[in-house]
PDB file of C-alpha atoms in Angstrom:
ATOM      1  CA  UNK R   1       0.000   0.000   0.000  1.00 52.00           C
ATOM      2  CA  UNK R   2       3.013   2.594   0.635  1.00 57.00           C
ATOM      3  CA  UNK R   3       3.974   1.807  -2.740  1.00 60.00           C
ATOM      4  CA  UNK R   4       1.054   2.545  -4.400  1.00 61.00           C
ATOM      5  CA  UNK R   5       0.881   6.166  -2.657  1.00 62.00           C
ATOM      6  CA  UNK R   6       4.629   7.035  -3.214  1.00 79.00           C
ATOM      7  CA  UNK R   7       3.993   5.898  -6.921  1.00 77.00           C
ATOM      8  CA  UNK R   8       0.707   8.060  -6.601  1.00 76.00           C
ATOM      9  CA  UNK R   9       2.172  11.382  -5.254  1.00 85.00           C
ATOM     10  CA  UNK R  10       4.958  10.715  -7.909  1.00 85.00           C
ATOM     11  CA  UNK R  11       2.813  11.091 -10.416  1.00 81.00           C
ATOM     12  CA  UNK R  12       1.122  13.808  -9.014  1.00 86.00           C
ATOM     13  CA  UNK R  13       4.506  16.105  -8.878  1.00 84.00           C
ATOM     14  CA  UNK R  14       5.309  15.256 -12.376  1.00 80.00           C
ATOM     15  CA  UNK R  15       1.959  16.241 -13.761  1.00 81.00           C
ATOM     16  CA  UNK R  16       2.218  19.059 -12.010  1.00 84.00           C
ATOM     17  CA  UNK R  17       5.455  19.799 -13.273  1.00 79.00           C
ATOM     18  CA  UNK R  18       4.475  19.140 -16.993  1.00 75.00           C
ATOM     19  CA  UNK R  19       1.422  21.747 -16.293  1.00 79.00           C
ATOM     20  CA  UNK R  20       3.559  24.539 -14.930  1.00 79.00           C
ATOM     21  CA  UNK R  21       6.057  24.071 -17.948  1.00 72.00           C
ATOM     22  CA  UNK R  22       3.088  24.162 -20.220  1.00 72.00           C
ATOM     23  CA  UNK R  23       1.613  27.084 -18.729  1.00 75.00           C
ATOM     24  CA  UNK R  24       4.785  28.932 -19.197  1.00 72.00           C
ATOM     25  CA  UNK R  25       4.864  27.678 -22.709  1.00 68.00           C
ATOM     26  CA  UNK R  26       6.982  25.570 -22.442  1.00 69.00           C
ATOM     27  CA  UNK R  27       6.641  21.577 -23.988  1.00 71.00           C
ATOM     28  CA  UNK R  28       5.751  19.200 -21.436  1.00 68.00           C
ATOM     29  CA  UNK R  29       7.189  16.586 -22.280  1.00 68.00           C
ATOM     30  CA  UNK R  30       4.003  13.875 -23.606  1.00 69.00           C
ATOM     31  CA  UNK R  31       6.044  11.792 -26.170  1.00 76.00           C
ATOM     32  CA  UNK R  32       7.547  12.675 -29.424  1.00 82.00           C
ATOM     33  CA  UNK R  33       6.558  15.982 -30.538  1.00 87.00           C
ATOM     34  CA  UNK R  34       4.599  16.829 -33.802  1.00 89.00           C
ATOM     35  CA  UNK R  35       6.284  16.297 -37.245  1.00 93.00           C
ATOM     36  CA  UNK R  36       7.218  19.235 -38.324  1.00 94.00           C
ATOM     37  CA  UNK R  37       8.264  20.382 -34.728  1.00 92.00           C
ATOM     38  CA  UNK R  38      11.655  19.060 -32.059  1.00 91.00           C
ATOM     39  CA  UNK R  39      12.475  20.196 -29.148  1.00 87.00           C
ATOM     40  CA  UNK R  40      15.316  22.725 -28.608  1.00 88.00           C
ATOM     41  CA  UNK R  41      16.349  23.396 -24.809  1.00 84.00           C
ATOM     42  CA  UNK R  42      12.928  22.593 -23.883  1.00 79.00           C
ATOM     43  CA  UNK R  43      10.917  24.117 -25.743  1.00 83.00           C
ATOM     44  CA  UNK R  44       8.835  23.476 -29.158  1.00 84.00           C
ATOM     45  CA  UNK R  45      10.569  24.934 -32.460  1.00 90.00           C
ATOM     46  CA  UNK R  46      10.326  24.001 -36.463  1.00 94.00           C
ATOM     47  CA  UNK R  47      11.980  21.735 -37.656  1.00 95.00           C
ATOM     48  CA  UNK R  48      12.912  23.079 -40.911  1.00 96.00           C
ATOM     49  CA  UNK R  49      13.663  19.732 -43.082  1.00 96.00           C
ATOM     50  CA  UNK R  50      10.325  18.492 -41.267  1.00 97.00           C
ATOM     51  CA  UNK R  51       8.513  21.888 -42.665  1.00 96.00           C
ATOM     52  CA  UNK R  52       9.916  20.702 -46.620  1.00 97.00           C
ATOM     53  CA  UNK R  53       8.277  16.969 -46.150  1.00 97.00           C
ATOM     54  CA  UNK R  54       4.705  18.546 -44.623  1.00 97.00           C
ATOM     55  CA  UNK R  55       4.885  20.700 -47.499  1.00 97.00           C
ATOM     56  CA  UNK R  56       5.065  18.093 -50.017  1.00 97.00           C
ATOM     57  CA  UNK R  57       2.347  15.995 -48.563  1.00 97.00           C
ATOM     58  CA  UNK R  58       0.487  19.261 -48.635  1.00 97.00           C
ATOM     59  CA  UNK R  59       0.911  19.621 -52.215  1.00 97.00           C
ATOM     60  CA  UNK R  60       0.026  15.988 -52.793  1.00 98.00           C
ATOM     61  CA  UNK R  61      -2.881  16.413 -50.695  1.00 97.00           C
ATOM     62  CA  UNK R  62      -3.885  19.200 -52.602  1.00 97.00           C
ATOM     63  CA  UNK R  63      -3.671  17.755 -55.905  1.00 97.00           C
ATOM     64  CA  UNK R  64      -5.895  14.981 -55.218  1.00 97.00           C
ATOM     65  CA  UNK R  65      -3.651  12.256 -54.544  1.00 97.00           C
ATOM     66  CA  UNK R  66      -4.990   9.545 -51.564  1.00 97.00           C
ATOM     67  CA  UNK R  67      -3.080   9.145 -48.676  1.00 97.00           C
ATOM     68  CA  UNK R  68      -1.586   6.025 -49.318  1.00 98.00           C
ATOM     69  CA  UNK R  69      -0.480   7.153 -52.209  1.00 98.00           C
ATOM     70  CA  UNK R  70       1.079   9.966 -50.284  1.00 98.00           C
ATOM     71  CA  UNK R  71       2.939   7.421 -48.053  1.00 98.00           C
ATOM     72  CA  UNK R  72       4.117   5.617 -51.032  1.00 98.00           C
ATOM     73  CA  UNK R  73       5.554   8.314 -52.742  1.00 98.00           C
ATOM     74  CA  UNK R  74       7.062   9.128 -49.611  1.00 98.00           C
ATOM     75  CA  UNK R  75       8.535   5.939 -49.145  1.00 98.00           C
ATOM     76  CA  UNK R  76       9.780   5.322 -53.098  1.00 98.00           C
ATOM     77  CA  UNK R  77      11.723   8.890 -52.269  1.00 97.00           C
ATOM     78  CA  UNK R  78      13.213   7.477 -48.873  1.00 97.00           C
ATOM     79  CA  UNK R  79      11.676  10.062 -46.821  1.00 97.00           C
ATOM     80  CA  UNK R  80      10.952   8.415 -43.311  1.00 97.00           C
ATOM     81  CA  UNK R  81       8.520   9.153 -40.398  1.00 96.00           C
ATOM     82  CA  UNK R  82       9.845  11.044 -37.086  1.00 93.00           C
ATOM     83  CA  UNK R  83      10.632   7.493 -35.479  1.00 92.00           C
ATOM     84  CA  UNK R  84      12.842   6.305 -38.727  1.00 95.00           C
ATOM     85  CA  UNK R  85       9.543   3.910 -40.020  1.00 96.00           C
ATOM     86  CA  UNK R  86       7.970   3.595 -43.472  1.00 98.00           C
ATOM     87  CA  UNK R  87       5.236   6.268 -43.972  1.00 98.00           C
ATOM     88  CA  UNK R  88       1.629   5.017 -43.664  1.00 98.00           C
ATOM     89  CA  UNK R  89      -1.774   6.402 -44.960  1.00 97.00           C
ATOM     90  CA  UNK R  90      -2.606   7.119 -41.190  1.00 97.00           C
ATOM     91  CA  UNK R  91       0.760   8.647 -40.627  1.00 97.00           C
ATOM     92  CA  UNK R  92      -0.107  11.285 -43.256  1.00 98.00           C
ATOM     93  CA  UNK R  93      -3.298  11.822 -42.099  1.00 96.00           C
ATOM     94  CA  UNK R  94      -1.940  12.869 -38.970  1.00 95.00           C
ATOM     95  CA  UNK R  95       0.485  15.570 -40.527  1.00 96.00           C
ATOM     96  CA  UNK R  96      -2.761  16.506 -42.752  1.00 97.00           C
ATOM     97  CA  UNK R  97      -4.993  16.632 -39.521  1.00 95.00           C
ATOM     98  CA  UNK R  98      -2.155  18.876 -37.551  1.00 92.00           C
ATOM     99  CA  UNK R  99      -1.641  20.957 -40.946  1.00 92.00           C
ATOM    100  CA  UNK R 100      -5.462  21.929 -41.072  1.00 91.00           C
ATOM    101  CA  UNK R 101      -6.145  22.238 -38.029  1.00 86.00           C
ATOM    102  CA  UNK R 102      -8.490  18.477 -37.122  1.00 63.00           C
ATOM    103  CA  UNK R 103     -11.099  20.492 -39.209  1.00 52.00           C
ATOM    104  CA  UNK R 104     -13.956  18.770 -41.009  1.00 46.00           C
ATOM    105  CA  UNK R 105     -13.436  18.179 -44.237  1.00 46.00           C
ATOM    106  CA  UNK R 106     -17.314  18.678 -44.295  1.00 43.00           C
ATOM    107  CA  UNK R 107     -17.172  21.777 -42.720  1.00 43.00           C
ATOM    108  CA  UNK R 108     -17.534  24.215 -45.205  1.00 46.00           C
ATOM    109  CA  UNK R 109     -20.472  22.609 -46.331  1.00 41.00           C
ATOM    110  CA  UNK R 110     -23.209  24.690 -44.223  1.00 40.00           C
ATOM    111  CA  UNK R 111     -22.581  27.742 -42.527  1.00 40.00           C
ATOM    112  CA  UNK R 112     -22.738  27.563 -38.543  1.00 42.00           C
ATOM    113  CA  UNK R 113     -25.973  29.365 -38.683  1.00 42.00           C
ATOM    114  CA  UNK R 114     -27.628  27.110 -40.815  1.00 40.00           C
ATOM    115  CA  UNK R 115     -26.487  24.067 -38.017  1.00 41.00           C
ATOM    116  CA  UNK R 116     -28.762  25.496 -35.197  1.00 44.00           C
ATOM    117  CA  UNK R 117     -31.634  25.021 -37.056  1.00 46.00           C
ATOM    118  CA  UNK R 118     -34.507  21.687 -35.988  1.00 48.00           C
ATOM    119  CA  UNK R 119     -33.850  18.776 -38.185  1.00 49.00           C
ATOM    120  CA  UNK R 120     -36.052  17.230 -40.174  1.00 51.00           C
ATOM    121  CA  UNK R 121     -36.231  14.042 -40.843  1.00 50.00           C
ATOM    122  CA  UNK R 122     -34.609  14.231 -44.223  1.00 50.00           C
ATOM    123  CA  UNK R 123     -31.599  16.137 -42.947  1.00 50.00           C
ATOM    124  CA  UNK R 124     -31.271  13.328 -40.477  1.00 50.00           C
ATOM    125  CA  UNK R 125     -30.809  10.454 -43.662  1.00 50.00           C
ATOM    126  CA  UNK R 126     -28.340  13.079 -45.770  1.00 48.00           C
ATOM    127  CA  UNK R 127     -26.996  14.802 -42.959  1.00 48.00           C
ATOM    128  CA  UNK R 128     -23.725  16.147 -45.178  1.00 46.00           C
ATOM    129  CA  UNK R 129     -25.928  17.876 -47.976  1.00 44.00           C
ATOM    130  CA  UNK R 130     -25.605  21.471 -48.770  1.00 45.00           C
ATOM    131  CA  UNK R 131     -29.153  23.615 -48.177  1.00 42.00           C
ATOM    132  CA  UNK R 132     -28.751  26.285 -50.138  1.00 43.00           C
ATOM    133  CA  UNK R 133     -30.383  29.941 -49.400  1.00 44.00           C
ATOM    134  CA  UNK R 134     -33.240  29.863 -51.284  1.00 44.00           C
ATOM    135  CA  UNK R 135     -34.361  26.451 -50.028  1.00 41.00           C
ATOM    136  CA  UNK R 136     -34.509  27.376 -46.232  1.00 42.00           C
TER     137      UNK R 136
END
């Protein structure tokens, strides 16, 4: 039992280490950080040969390309994840998610004030198409 509450109020002063650091802006510390990003006398700054591969998948991304293709491509021009591994589709979709900030990719579809409106039954079946103006 004395374990378990010196392992407890261990865990207690590190958290609330990490959440002074991160209050200060610092990084806290919670595994790897972001592609794109490393950590320079503890703190959270670019990672400029990172920046060149996020904006290449970006590009990709933007010209249509899937994400597995993506991680292919990747992978045939021996670029390699933060951790040294072969890209994967959900790999990219993380840098993608990061990039643009986790939005929806559905998002722009219907303006916020369209959103607070009642449902009817037939937005409930096709919940992701467009009303447009003149049909409200």
């Amino acid at each position: 039992m004395g374990e378990h509450l010196d392992r407890h109020s261990l865990w207690e002063r590190l958290e609330q280490g990490r959440q002074a650091k991160a209050a200060k802006g610092g990084y806290a510390g919670y595994g790897s950080p972001p592609y794109g990003q490393r950590v320079e006398n503890g703190e959270l700054v670019e990672d400029p040969s990172e920046g060149q591969v996020i904006e290449l998948i970006r590009r990709h991304h933007k010209s249509g390309k899937s994400l597995q293709k993506i991680a292919d491509w990747l992978n045939e021009q021996g670029y390699r994840t933060k951790r040294g591994q072969l890209w994967r589709r959900i790999s990219v979709k993380r840098v993608l998610d990061r990039l643009y900030g986790r939005m929806s990719r559905l998002s722009h579809l219907e303006p916020p004030s369209l959103r607070s409106q009642p449902q009817t039954s037939e937005d409930k079946a096709f919940p992701h198409r467009k009303t447009l103006p003149h049909q409200i």
